[in-house]
Short mmCIF file of C-alpha atoms in Angstrom, two decimals:
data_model
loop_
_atom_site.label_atom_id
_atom_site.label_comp_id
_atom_site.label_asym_id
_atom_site.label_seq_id
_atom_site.Cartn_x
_atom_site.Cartn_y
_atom_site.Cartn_z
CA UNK A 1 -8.13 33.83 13.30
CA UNK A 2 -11.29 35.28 11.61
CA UNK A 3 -13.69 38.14 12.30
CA UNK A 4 -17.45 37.48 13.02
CA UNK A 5 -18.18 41.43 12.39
CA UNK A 6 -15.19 42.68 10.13
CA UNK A 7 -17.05 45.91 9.68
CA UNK A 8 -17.11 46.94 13.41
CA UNK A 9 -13.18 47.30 12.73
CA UNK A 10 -13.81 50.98 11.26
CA UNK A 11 -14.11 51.86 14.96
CA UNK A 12 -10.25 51.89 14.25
CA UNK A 13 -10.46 54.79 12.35
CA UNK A 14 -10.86 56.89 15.78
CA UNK A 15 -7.23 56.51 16.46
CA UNK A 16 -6.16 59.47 14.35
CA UNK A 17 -8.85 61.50 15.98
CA UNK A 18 -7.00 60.59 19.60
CA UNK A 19 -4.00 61.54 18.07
CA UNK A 20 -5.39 65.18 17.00
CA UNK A 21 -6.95 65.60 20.27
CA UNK A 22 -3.78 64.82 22.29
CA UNK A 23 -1.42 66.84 20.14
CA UNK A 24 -3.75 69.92 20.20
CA UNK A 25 -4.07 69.56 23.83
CA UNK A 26 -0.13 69.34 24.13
CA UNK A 27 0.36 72.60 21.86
CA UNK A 28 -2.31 74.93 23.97
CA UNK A 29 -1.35 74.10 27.61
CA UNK A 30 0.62 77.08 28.82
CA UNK A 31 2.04 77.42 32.36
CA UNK A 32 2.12 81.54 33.83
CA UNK A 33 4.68 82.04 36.15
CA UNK A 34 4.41 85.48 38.01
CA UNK A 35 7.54 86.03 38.94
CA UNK A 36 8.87 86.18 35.58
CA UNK A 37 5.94 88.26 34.03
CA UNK A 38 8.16 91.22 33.70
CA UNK A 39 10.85 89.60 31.82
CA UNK A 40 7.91 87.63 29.18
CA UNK A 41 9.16 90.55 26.67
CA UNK A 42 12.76 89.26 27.14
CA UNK A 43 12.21 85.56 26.42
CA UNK A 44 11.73 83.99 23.37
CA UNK A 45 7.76 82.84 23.18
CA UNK A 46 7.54 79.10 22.56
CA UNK A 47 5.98 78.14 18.78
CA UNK A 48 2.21 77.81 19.01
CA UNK A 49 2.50 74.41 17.15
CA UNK A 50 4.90 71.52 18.62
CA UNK A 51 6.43 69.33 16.25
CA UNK A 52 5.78 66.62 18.12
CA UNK A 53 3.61 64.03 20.36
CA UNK A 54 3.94 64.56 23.87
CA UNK A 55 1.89 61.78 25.60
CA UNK A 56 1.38 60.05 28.84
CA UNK A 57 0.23 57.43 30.52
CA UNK A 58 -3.43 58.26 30.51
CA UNK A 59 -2.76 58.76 26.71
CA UNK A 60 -1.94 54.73 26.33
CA UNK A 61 -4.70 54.03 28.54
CA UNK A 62 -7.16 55.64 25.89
CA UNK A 63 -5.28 54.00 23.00
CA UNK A 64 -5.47 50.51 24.37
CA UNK A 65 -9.45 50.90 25.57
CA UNK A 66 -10.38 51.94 22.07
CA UNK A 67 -8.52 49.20 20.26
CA UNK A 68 -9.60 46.71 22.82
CA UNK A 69 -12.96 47.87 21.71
CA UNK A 70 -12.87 48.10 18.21
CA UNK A 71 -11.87 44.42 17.99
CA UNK A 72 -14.38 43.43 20.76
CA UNK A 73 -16.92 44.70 18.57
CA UNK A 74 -15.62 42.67 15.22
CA UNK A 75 -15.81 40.05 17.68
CA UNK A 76 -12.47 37.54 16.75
CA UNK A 77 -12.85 34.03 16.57
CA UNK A 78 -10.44 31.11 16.69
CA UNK A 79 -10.64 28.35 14.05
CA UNK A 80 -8.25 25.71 14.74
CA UNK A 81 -7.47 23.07 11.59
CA UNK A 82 -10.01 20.08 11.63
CA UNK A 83 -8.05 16.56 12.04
CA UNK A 84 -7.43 14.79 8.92
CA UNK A 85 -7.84 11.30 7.97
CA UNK A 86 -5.55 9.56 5.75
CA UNK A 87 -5.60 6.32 4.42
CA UNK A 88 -2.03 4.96 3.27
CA UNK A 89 -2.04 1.83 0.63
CA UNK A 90 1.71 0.04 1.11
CA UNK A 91 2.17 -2.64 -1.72
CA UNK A 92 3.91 -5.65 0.24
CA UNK A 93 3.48 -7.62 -3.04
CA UNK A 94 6.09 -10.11 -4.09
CA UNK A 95 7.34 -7.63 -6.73
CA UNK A 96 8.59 -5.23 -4.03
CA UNK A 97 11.57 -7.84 -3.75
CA UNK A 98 12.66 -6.84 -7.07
CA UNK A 99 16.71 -5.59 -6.33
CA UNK A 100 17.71 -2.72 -8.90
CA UNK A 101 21.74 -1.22 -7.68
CA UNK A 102 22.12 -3.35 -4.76
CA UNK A 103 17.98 -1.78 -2.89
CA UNK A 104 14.99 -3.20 -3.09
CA UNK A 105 11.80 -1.66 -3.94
CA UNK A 106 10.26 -2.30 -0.72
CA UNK A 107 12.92 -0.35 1.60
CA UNK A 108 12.70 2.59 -0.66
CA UNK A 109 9.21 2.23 -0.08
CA UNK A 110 9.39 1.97 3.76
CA UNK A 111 11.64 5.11 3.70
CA UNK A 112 8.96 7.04 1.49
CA UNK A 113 6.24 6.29 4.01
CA UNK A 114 8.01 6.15 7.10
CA UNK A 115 8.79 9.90 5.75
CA UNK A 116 5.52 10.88 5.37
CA UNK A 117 4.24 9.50 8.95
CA UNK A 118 6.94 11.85 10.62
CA UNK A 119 5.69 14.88 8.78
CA UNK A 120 2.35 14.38 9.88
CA UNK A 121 -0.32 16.66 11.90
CA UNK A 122 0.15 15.62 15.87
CA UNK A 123 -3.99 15.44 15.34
CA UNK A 124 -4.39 13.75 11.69
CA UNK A 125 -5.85 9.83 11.94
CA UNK A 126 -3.41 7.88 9.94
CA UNK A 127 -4.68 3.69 8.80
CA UNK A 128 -1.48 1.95 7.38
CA UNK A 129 -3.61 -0.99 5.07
CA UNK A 130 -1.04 -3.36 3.19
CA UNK A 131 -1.61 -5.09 0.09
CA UNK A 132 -0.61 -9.17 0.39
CA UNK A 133 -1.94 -10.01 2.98
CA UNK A 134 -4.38 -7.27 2.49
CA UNK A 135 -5.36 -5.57 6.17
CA UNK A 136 -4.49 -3.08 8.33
CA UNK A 137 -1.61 -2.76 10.54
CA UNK A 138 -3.29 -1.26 13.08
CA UNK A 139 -7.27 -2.12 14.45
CA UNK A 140 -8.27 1.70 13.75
CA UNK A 141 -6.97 4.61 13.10
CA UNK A 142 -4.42 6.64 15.09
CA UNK A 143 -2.36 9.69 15.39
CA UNK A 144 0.44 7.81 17.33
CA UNK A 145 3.44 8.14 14.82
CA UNK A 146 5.69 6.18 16.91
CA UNK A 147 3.26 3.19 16.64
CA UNK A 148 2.29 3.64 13.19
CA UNK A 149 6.32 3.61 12.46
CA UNK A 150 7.11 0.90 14.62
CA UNK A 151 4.48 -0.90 12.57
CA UNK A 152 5.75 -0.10 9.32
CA UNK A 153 9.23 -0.97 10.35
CA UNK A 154 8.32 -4.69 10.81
CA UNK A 155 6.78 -5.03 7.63
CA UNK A 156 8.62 -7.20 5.03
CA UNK A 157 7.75 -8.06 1.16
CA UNK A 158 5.77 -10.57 0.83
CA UNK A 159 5.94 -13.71 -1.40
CA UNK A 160 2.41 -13.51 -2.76
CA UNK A 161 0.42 -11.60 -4.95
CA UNK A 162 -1.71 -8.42 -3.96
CA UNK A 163 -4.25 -5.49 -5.38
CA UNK A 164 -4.04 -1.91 -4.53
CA UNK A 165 -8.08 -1.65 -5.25
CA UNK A 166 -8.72 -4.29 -2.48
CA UNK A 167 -6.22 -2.78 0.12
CA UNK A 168 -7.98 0.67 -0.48
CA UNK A 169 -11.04 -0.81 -0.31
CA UNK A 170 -10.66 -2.42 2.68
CA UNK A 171 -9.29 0.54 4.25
CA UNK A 172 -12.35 2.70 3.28
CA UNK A 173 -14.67 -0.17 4.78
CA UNK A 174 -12.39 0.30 8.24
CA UNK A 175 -12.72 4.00 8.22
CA UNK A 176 -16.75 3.71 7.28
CA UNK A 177 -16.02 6.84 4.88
CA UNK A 178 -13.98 8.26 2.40
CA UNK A 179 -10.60 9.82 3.91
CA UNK A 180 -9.63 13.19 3.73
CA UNK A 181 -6.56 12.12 1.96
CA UNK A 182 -5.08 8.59 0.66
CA UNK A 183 -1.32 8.48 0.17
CA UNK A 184 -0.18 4.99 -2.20
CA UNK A 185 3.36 3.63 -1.97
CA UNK A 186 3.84 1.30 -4.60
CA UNK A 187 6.22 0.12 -7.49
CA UNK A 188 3.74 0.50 -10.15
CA UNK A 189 2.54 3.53 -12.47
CA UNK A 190 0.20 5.82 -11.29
CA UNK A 191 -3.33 4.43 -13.60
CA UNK A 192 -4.37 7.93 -16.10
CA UNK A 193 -7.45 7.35 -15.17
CA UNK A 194 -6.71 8.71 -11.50
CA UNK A 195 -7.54 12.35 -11.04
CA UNK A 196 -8.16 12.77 -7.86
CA UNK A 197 -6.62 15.66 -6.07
CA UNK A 198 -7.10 14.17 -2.16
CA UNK A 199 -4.90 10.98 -3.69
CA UNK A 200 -1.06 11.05 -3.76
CA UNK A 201 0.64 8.47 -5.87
CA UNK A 202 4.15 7.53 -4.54
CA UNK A 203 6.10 5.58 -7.44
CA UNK A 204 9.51 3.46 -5.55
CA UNK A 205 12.09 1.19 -7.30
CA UNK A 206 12.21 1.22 -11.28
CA UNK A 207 11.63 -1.54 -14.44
CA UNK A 208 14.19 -4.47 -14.03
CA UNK A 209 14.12 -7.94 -16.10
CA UNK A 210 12.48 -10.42 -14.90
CA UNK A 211 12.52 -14.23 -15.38
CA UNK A 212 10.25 -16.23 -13.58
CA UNK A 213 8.37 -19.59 -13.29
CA UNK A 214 4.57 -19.28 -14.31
CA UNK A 215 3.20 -22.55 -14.81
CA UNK A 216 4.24 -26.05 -13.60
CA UNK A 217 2.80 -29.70 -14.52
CA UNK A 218 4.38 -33.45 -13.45
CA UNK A 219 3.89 -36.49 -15.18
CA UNK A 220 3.94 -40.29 -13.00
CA UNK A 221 4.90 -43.12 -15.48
CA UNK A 222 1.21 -44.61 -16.01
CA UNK A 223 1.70 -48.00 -17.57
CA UNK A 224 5.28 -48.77 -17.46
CA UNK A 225 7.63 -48.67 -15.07
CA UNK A 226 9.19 -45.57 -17.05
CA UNK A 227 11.05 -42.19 -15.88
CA UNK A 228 8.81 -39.48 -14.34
CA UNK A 229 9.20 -36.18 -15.90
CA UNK A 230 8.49 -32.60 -14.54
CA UNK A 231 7.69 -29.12 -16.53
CA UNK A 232 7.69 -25.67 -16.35
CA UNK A 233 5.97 -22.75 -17.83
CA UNK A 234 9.36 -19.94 -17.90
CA UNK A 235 8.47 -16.60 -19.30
CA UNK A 236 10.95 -13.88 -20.20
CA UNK A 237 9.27 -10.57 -18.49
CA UNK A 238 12.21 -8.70 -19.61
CA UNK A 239 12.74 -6.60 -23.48
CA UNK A 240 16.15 -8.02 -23.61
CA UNK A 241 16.96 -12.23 -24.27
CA UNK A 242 17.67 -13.55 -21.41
CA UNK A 243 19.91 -17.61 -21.21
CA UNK A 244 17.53 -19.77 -18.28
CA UNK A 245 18.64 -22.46 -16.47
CA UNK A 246 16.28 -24.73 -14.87
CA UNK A 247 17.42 -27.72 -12.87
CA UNK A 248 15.28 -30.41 -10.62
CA UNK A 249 16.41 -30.86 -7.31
CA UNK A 250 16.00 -33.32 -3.99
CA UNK A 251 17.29 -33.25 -0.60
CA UNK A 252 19.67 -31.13 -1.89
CA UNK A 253 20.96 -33.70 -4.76
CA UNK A 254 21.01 -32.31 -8.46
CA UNK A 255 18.22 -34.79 -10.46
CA UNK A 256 18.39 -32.87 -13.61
CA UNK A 257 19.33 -29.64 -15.56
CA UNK A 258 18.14 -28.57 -19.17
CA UNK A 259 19.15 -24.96 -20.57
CA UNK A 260 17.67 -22.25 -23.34
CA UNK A 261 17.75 -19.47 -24.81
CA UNK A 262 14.58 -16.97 -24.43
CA UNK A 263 13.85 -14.01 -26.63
CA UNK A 264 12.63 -10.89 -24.72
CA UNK A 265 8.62 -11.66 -24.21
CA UNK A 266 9.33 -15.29 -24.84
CA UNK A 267 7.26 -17.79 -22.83
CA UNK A 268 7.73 -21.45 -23.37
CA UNK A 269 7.56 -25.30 -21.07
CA UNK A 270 11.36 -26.96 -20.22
CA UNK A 271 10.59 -30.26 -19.45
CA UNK A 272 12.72 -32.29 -17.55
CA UNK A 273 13.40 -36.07 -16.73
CA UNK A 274 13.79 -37.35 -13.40
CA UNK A 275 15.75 -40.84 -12.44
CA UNK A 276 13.41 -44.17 -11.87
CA UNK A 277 12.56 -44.38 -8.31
CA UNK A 278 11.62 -40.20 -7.81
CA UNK A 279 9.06 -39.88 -5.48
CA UNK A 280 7.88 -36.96 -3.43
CA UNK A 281 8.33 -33.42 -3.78
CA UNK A 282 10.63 -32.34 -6.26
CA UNK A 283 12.50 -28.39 -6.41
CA UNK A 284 12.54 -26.56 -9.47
CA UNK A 285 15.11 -23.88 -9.74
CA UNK A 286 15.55 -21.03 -12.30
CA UNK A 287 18.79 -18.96 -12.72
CA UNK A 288 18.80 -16.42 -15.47
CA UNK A 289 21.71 -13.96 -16.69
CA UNK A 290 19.69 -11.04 -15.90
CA UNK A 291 17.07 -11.39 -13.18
CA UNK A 292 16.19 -9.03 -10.89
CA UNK A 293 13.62 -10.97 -8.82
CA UNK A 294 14.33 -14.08 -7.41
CA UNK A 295 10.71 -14.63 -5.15
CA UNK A 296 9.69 -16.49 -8.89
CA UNK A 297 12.08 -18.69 -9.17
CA UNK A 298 11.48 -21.62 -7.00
CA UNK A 299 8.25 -23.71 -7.23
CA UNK A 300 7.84 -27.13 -5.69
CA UNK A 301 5.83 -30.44 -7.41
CA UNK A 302 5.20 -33.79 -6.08
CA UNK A 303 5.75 -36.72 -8.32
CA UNK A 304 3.57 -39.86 -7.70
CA UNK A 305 4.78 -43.11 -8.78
CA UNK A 306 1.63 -45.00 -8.67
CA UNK A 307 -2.50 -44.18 -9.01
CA UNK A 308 -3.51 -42.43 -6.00
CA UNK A 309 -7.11 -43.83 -6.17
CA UNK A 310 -7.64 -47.66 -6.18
CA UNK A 311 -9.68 -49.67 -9.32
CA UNK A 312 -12.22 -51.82 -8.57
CA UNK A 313 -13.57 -53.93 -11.34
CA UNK A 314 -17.46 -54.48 -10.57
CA UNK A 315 -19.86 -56.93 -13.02
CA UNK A 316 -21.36 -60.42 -13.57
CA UNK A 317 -20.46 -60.87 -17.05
CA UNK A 318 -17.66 -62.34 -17.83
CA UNK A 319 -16.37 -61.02 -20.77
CA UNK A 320 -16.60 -57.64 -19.45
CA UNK A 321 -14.08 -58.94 -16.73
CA UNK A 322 -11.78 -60.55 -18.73
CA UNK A 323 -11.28 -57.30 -21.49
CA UNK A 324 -11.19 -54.98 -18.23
CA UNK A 325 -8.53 -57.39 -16.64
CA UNK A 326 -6.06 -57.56 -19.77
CA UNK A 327 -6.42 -53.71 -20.31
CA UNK A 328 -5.76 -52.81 -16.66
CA UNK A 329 -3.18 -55.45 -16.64
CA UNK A 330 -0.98 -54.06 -19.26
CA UNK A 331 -0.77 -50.38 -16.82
CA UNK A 332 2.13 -51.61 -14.11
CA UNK A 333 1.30 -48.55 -12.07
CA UNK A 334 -2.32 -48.79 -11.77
CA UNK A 335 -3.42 -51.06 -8.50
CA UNK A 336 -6.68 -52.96 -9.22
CA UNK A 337 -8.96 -55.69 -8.01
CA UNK A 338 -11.82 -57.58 -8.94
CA UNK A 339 -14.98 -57.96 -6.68
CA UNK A 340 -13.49 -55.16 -4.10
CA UNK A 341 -15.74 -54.86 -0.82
CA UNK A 342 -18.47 -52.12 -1.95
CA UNK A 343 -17.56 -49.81 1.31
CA UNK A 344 -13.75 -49.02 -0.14
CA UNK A 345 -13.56 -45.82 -1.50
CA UNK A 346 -12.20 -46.65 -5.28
CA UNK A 347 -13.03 -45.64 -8.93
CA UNK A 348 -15.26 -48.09 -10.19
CA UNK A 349 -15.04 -49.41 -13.26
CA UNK A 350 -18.56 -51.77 -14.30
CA UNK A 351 -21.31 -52.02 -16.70
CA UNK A 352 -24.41 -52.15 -14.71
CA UNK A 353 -25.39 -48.70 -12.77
CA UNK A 354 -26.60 -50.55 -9.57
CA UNK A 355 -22.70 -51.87 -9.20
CA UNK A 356 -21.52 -48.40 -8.51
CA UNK A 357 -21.54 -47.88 -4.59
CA UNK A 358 -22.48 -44.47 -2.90
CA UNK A 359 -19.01 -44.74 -1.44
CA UNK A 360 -17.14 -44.80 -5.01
CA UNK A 361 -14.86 -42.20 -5.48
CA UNK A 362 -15.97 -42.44 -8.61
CA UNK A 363 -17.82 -44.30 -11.54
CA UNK A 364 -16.89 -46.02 -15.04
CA UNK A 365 -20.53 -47.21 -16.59
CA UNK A 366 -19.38 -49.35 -19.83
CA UNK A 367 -23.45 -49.58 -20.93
CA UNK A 368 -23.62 -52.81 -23.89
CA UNK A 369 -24.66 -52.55 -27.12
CA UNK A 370 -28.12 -52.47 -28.09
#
């Protein structure tokens, strides 16, 4: 509550004046009985002062219309709280997976926020946005805390990437202004940079090592009938060495295994050789002695025994065609042909320009020497 006129309340100051008046009005009333006129000598006179307030009804009465209108006169007014909006950032990353002492970052951050949306103002506007995939939870914003934690509730980490600035972003796009207050629930530091005082920076989980799969490549045999072979980029996250195992698996059978040793920070390609015949998509798996993420340690590549893309051998002179025959003859897993149908959608290989069909996939132009 606030005063419009705070200076009208020296009206107040009249009180003690009704005070003075009633007591001095008590202290003079006398009441003369005849009858006992004679005897006044004999009795002892009352003190001319009382020593205290006698009052009545009509005394109250007084009190209450003069404080009713001193503070009618500073005329009171009633400010109730404006509704806030807040804008809450919840990294569902991939590395809210990460397990340290049996929890995962992501419940702790689930707790944190869930905490947060049960402390609220019945009246404050509350967005949830999350991070990967980055949108809101809900289509605006609401003061409905059972929704927002039902909402929250079904959320789960995710197995992708994601970017606080984007979330928040996105979030301040929905709301079409900057919120009153953004609350961030996430595993990583708060950036020094951040100053701002409407922002509150809610750090879950803690550092744990980290081994993962960051890269991957397969090589087909390309002119022999040969083993296939698959790689993959490891890096060691962690400050302590960590002993990797990666092994090649499919349909559940074990293809392959290789192991190393990685020094903390170490990043280096295991390469790995699957049996003659592999075809199709091929599981990589990493175990590690100390891991404490496991979201990066699968990663899937197909192997391809033979040239997706067909050859077609295109030209009128014929020692072009016979040195393009014995070279694409000595590649057993190339398919080729000579003088394929120009509609067939194939790399062409010839040495005039006008041989090369719109349709080609694409074009090898061998031009001949001047």
């Amino acid at each position: 509550m606030n005063f419009l006129a705070p200076g009208a309340l020296i009206w107040l100051g009249s009180i003690p004046v009704l005070l003075w008046l009633w007591r001095f009005a008590s202290t003079t009333r006398q009441i003369r009985i005849p009858s006992l006129i004679p005897f006044e000598h004999l009795l002892k006179r009352a003190p001319k002062r009382r020593t205290r307030l006698v009052v009545t009804l009509l005394f109250w009465l007084q009190l209450a219309a003069l404080l009713g209108l001193a503070t009618a006169l500073a005329r009171p007014v009633l400010f109730r709280p404006r509704a806030k909006t807040v804008l809450a950032v919840l990294d569902t990353s991939a590395s809210m997976g990460a397990v340290r002492r049996g929890q995962r970052a992501f419940d702790q951050a689930r707790r944190a926020l869930l905490a947060r949306i049960a402390r609220k103002a019945p009246a404050d506007q509350w967005l949830v946005v999350t991070t990967s995939p980055a949108g809101p939870l809900t289509p605006q914003p609401t003061g409905d805390a059972a929704a927002l934690s039902r909402a929250v509730e079904g959320l789960r980490a995710s197995h992708l990437g994601g970017n606080l600035a984007t979330a928040a972003h996105i979030g301040r796009m929905l709301l079409g202004d900057d919120p009153d207050e953004t609350v961030v629930v996430t595993d990583e530091a708060r950036p020094e940079e951040l100053s701002d005082d409407r922002l509150q920076w809610v750090m879950v989980g803690a550092a744990v090592p980290n081994v993962a799969i960051v890269g991957l490549d397969a090589q087909g045999p390309l002119c022999s009938a040969s083993d296939a072979s698959v790689a993959a980029t490891v890096q060691n996250f962690s400050d302590d060495p960590a002993e990797v195992t990666l092994a090649a698996l499919q349909g559940g059978r074990r293809l392959a295994d290789t192991r190393a040793q990685f020094a903390p920070r170490a990043r280096r390609s295991l390469s790995l050789t699957v049996p003659e015949g592999t075809e199709g998509w091929v599981e990589l798996s990493l175990a590690a002695n100390r891991d404490g993420l496991d979201v990066d340690d699968r990663a899937w590549v197909n192997v391809s025994r033979g040239a997706d893309v067909p050859i077609a051998v295109r030209s009128d002179t014929a020692s072009f065609r016979e040195t393009i025959s014995a070279w694409l003859g000595a590649c057993e897993a190339l398919t080729w042909t000579l003088d394929a149908p120009s509609d067939i959608a194939a790399l062409v290989i010839t040495d005039r320009e006008e041989q090369a069909a719109p349709s080609a996939v694409a074009s090898m132009v061998f031009y001949p020497p001047a």
